Amino acid sequence: MGDASGKDPAAAVPVRGLPERGRVLCRGFIESVTYAPAGEVAAFTAIVTDHDAPPPKARTAVQARPAAQAGQSGARRKGPAVAADRLRVIWLGRRRIPGVKAGLELRLEGMVTVRDGLPTMFNPRYEILSRQEEQ
């Protein structure tokens, strides 16, 4: 059976290469998952990153401008910084997704938008590309 999306699987972009908005096909590794408590709305959340992403210490920090510069006329105001090395994936209406856990490699297809400063994809199509060794 052929790929329903009609896209070459090798054309999947890394998480670092995602645009701020639009339909994308990407691949990455699940860094962490979050399960919603029984009393909250059902949503299963995963954070996806590239396998070779730098550790948290190596990430560059955004420096704040001094107060004197902030009030200058003609100064451009920038939007919130986007964490380009991570992607938040949210499956609404699901408390868990069988087989999806930390360390797993996924290929995802869906619409990306920025929410709370983090690229986010809601209810994407997904394919599990690797499985962890059970020990």
Backbone as a ProteinNet text record, in pm:
[ID]
protein_1_A
[PRIMARY]
MGDASGKDPAAAVPVRGLPERGRVLCRGFIESVTYAPAGEVAAFTAIVTDHDAPPPKARTAVQARPAAQAGQSGARRKGPAVAADRLRVIWLGRRRIPGVKAGLELRLEGMVTVRDGLPTMFNPRYEILSRQEEQ
[TERTIARY]
84.6	0	88.6	58.5	139.2	113.1	200.2	186	68.5	-29.7	-151.9	-125.4	-19.8	6.6	65.8	119.8	179.7	315	371.8	500.6	607.4	729	841.4	875.5	879.1	910.6	1046.4	1139.7	1272	1267.3	1157.4	1145.8	1104.4	1091.1	1052.9	1162.5	1122.5	1219.1	1247.4	1365.5	1392.4	1313.9	1302.3	1227.6	1287.9	1419.9	1484.6	1447.2	1404.4	1374.4	1228.2	1146.9	1003.7	975.8	878.1	835.6	748.8	719	633.1	489.7	446.2	308.1	306.1	206.6	186.4	183.3	151.9	146.2	287	327.1	462	460.9	567.9	599.1	734.4	740.6	866.7	888.9	1009.6	1041.8	1128.3	1116	1193.5	1171	1235.9	1229.9	1148.8	1069.1	990.4	1082.7	1086.6	1167.7	1090.3	960.3	877.2	731.3	650.2	505.3	437	315.7	238.2	98.9	56.5	-76.6	-167.4	-287.6	-383.8	-450.3	-467	-536.3	-682.2	-742.2	-880	-979.2	-952.7	-1044.3	-1034.4	-937.9	-918.8	-962.9	-967.9	-1003.1	-897.9	-943.2	-851.9	-762	-631.1	-531.6	-400.5	-340.6	-211.7	-107.7	-4	95.6	233.4	307.5	445.2	532.4	656.2	755.7	849.8	863.2	945.4	1066	1182.6	1306.2	1389	1490.4	1583.1	1673.9	1721.5	1807.1	1937.8	1989	2117.9	2102.4	1987.8	1966.5	2066.2	2112.4	2207.1	2141.8	2221	2164.4	2118.9	2031.9	1977.4	2082.6	2199	2302.4	2358.8	2360.9	2422.8	2329.7	2204	2110.5	2142.1	2127	2156.4	2040.3	2072	1969.8	1941.3	1817.6	1779.4	1809.6	1885.6	1922.3	1821.6	1785.1	1690.3	1763.8	1691.6	1750.1	1746.7	1844.4	1840.1	1715.9	1665.5	1543.8	1558.8	1679	1700.2	1675.6	1712.9	1693.1	1548.4	1478.3	1341.2	1247.5	1272.7	1182.8	1216.1	1321	1360.1	1254.2	1230.2	1133.8	1199	1117.9	1168.9	1225.3	1232.1	1283.4	1176.9	1218.2	1123.3	1097.6	974	937.4	925.2	997.2	994	890.4	835.8	740.3	811.7	737.7	799.7	898	1005.7	1104.8	1044.3	1073.6	1020.1	1130.4	1099.9	1195.3	1196.7	1292.1	1292.3	1343.7	1395.4	1451	1355.1	1234.2	1133	998.8	918.6	783.4	690	584.3	482.2	374.7	342.2	238.9	126.6	3.9	-110.8	-217.8	-256.2	-369.2	-487	-583.4	-700.4	-797.7	-862.3	-960.8	-899.9	-769	-701.1	-627.5	-636.7	-562.3	-426.6	-414.8	-286.4	-294.8	-178.1	-171.8	-82.6	-137.9	-58.5	69.1	179.5	308.1	385.1	322.7	391.2	444.3	578.7	643.8	780	842.2	970.1	1076.4	1157	1264.8	1226.9	1101.5	1050.7	1071.3	1099.5	1110.3	978	928.7	802	819.3	733.4	717.2	578.4	568.4	443.5	406	276	227.9	107.4	111.7	0.9	33.2	-55.1	-39.3	38	137.3	217.4	175	164.3	139.1	220.8	237.2	310.5	209.1	225.2	136.5	224.1	209.6	290.6	440.2	479.5	620.1	681.1	601	652.8	577.2	649	577.9	490.3	364.9	268	191.6	165.3	89.1	-24.5	-148.2	-264.1	-309.7	-338	-393.7	-326.7	-192.9	-125.4	-143.5	-121.2	-102.9	34.8	52.5	183.7	215.3	344.6	393.6	509.6	505.6	614.4	725.7	845.4	958.4	1053.5	1054.9	1143.8	1076.4	1123.9	1073.2	1191.2	1169.1	1273.3	1290.9	1410.8	1437.2	1377.9	1293.8	1235.8	1338	1364.4	1463.9	1402.9
-117.9	0	123.5	220.7	341.6	440.2	538.6	644.3	733.4	743.1	819.6	968.6	1018.2	1161.7	1202.2	1103.9	1135.4	1202.5	1207.6	1271.8	1165.5	1198.1	1108.8	1103.2	982.1	973.2	1032.9	1030.6	1087.2	1239.2	1300.8	1445.9	1503	1417.5	1465	1556.6	1673.8	1770.1	1741.2	1776.9	1762.6	1867.4	1847.1	1939.3	2079.3	2089.5	2220.8	2295.6	2224.1	2286.3	2322.9	2314.1	2341.9	2490.8	2522.8	2662.4	2697.6	2827.1	2866.7	2821.7	2819.2	2779.7	2703.8	2614.7	2546.9	2395.9	2327.6	2181.6	2128.3	2031.7	1977	1825.2	1765.4	1625.2	1626.7	1580.5	1585.7	1454.1	1439.9	1321.9	1363.6	1288.5	1318.2	1212.1	1231.1	1137	1196.8	1114.9	1161.4	1177.1	1298.1	1328.9	1298.8	1333.9	1309.7	1304.3	1242.1	1237.5	1284.4	1338.4	1384.8	1325.4	1261.7	1203.3	1298.5	1321.7	1408.6	1332.2	1394.4	1329.8	1301	1207.9	1166.7	1281.9	1379.6	1491.1	1601.3	1594.6	1698.9	1650	1742.8	1709.1	1612.7	1511.7	1411.9	1473.5	1466.7	1512.9	1442	1383.8	1315.7	1403.7	1441.9	1536.1	1472.1	1497.3	1449.4	1565.6	1567.7	1664	1587.6	1636.1	1570.1	1657.7	1593.8	1664.5	1584.9	1647.9	1577.1	1490.4	1381.1	1288.9	1355.5	1443	1506.7	1648.6	1678.4	1812.1	1836.7	1962	1990.9	1973.9	1935.9	1924.3	2060.1	2063.3	2190.1	2293.9	2255.3	2351.4	2423.9	2359	2416.6	2511.2	2515.3	2603.5	2748.3	2833.7	2974.3	3040.9	3129.8	3201.5	3335.4	3379.1	3509	3613.3	3715.9	3818.8	3932.7	3983.6	4095.6	4224.9	4317.9	4447.9	4533.2	4622.2	4714.6	4802.8	4847	4928.8	5057.5	5114.9	5239.3	5219.2	5102.5	5075.8	5041.1	4981.3	4935.7	5052.2	5169.9	5283.1	5370.1	5336.1	5419.9	5415.5	5534	5537.8	5477	5415.3	5354.6	5215	5170.2	5035.8	4934.4	4831	4727.3	4632.6	4594	4498.5	4361.1	4265.2	4130.8	4048.7	3948.6	3856.1	3762.1	3671.8	3579.3	3488.1	3453.5	3363.4	3224.8	3159.5	3026.3	2924.4	2823.4	2716	2625	2645.8	2577.4	2434.3	2389.4	2254.6	2154.2	2195.6	2106.9	2130.5	2024.9	2031.2	1967.2	2039	1983.3	1921	1794.9	1724.2	1691.5	1729.9	1707.3	1630.1	1515.6	1439.9	1468.4	1545.7	1580.6	1462.8	1446.8	1340	1204.8	1199	1072	1082.1	981.2	978.6	913.7	825.9	766.9	711.5	686.2	627.8	505	387.4	264.3	269.2	233	228.4	357.9	469.8	599.5	628.9	630.6	657.1	721.4	768.6	839.1	749.5	810	739.8	686.8	691.9	638.7	738.5	690.5	777.8	775	894.6	909.4	992.8	966.5	1057.5	1117.3	1248.7	1320.5	1405.1	1413.5	1501	1577.4	1708.8	1790.5	1938.1	2017.8	2163	2206.7	2291.1	2344.3	2487.7	2523.5	2659.8	2684.7	2808.7	2840.8	2866.8	2795.7	2812.7	2819.2	2926.5	2949.7	2944.6	2996.7	3005	2874.4	2770.1	2640.2	2592.7	2550.1	2495	2378.2	2376.6	2277.9	2219.4	2089.7	2019.5	1945.9	1968	1902.1	1786.1	1672.6	1553.6	1520.1	1504	1474.4	1328.6	1302.4	1164.9	1126.7	1002.9	962.5	820.8	792.6	659	630.7	517.7	478.5	421.9	481	439.8	346	348.1	260.7	219.9	113.9	68.3	51.7	85.7	67.3	-81.8	-116.4	-253.6	-274.2	-373.6	-406	-487.3	-448	-519.6	-571.6
0	0	0	-83	-95.5	16.1	23.8	124.1	86.5	173.6	145.3	129.4	192.6	185.5	51.5	-24.3	-153.1	-140.6	-21.5	1.2	21.1	-19.4	-1.7	146.7	208.5	351.1	386.4	290.6	317	323.6	278.1	276.3	411.9	512.2	645.2	699.2	747.6	799.6	947.2	994.5	1137.5	1215.8	1345.7	1431.1	1423.4	1415.7	1406.8	1279.2	1176	1047.7	1028.5	1133.1	1120.7	1101.3	1015.4	1005.6	1126	1144.7	1256.5	1235.5	1111.6	1079.8	948.2	936	808.9	823.9	713.7	711.9	689.9	773	764.6	780.6	733.2	756.3	825.1	948.2	1022.1	1095	1146.4	1226	1343	1451.8	1571	1676.7	1789.6	1900.6	2014.8	2078.8	2192.7	2312.4	2365.2	2482.6	2610.9	2610.8	2729.3	2688.6	2773.6	2753	2880.2	2864.5	2978.2	2969.4	3077	3084.2	3161.9	3110.6	3178.2	3291.6	3408.6	3520.3	3484.1	3554.9	3526.3	3539.5	3624.2	3645.4	3542.3	3449.8	3348.5	3211.1	3117.4	2980.4	2925	2851.1	2796.2	2689.6	2712	2615.2	2646.7	2545.5	2559.9	2491.9	2564	2514.1	2510.7	2403.1	2390.8	2344.1	2390.9	2344.8	2253.1	2128.4	2027.5	1998.6	1986.4	1959.6	1859.7	1803	1715.5	1801.5	1744.8	1820.2	1862.4	1779.3	1807.8	1862.1	1923.6	1980.3	2093.5	2109.5	2216.6	2352.7	2453.9	2588.3	2638.8	2741.1	2790.2	2825.3	2876.4	2914.6	2793.2	2676.8	2557.8	2482.3	2516.9	2447.8	2480.5	2380.2	2402.9	2474.3	2565.7	2642.5	2575.7	2583.2	2529.5	2636.3	2600.3	2696.7	2690	2804.5	2811.5	2779.4	2714.3	2685.1	2811.2	2828.7	2942.1	2933.8	3047.1	3052.7	2972.9	2966.8	2893.4	2744.2	2690	2548.5	2518	2612.3	2589	2558.7	2612.7	2593.6	2474.7	2397.7	2284.7	2176.6	2117.2	2006.7	1883.5	1799.4	1677	1699.2	1823.2	1849.4	1811.4	1740.7	1700.9	1815.7	1826.1	1929.4	1865.5	1918	1862.9	1936.1	1865.7	1925.3	2020.3	2083.3	2176.3	2104.8	2173.8	2116.6	2102.1	1991.4	1965.3	1990.5	2070.9	2097.7	1975.6	1885.5	1756.6	1763.3	1876.4	1882.5	1946	1976	2034.2	1967.5	1965.7	1911.4	2012.8	2049.1	2138.4	2050.9	2077	2002.5	2100.2	2065	2153.5	2078.4	2134.6	2082.2	2174.3	2125.5	2205.4	2211.3	2326.7	2342.8	2371.2	2392.4	2420.6	2552.8	2634.3	2760.7	2741.3	2643.5	2609.1	2468	2409.2	2275.9	2287.1	2260.8	2275.1	2191.5	2253.6	2184.7	2183.7	2216	2213.3	2352.8	2364.1	2492.8	2468.6	2573.5	2563.2	2498.1	2411.4	2343.4	2206.3	2172.1	2046.6	1933.3	1811.7	1695.7	1620	1585.7	1514.4	1388.5	1290.5	1178	1196	1189.9	1215.4	1095	1068.4	962.7	1015.8	1002.5	1048.8	1039.5	1096.2	1096.1	1220.4	1199.9	1310.2	1335.7	1462.4	1504.4	1631	1668.7	1791.1	1901.5	2011.7	2127.5	2251.9	2328	2447.8	2416.3	2299.8	2262.5	2214.6	2195.3	2154	2029.6	1924.2	1808.5	1854.2	1809.7	1856.9	1739.7	1747.1	1645.5	1716.1	1673.6	1732.7	1644.4	1706.8	1641.4	1508	1507.6	1380.8	1339.9	1211.8	1167.4	1216.4	1256	1306.1	1263.2	1256.9	1226.2	1320.6	1385.8	1474.5	1387.9	1396.7	1314.2	1386.3	1518.5	1594.7	1722.3	1780	1908.5	2003.1	2130	2229.6	2258	2295.1	2336.6	2474.7	2489	2619.9	2697.2	2820.5	2901.3	3027.5
[MASK]
+++++++++++++++++++++++++++++++++++++++++++++++++++++++++++++++++++++++++++++++++++++++++++++++++++++++++++++++++++++++++++++++++++++++

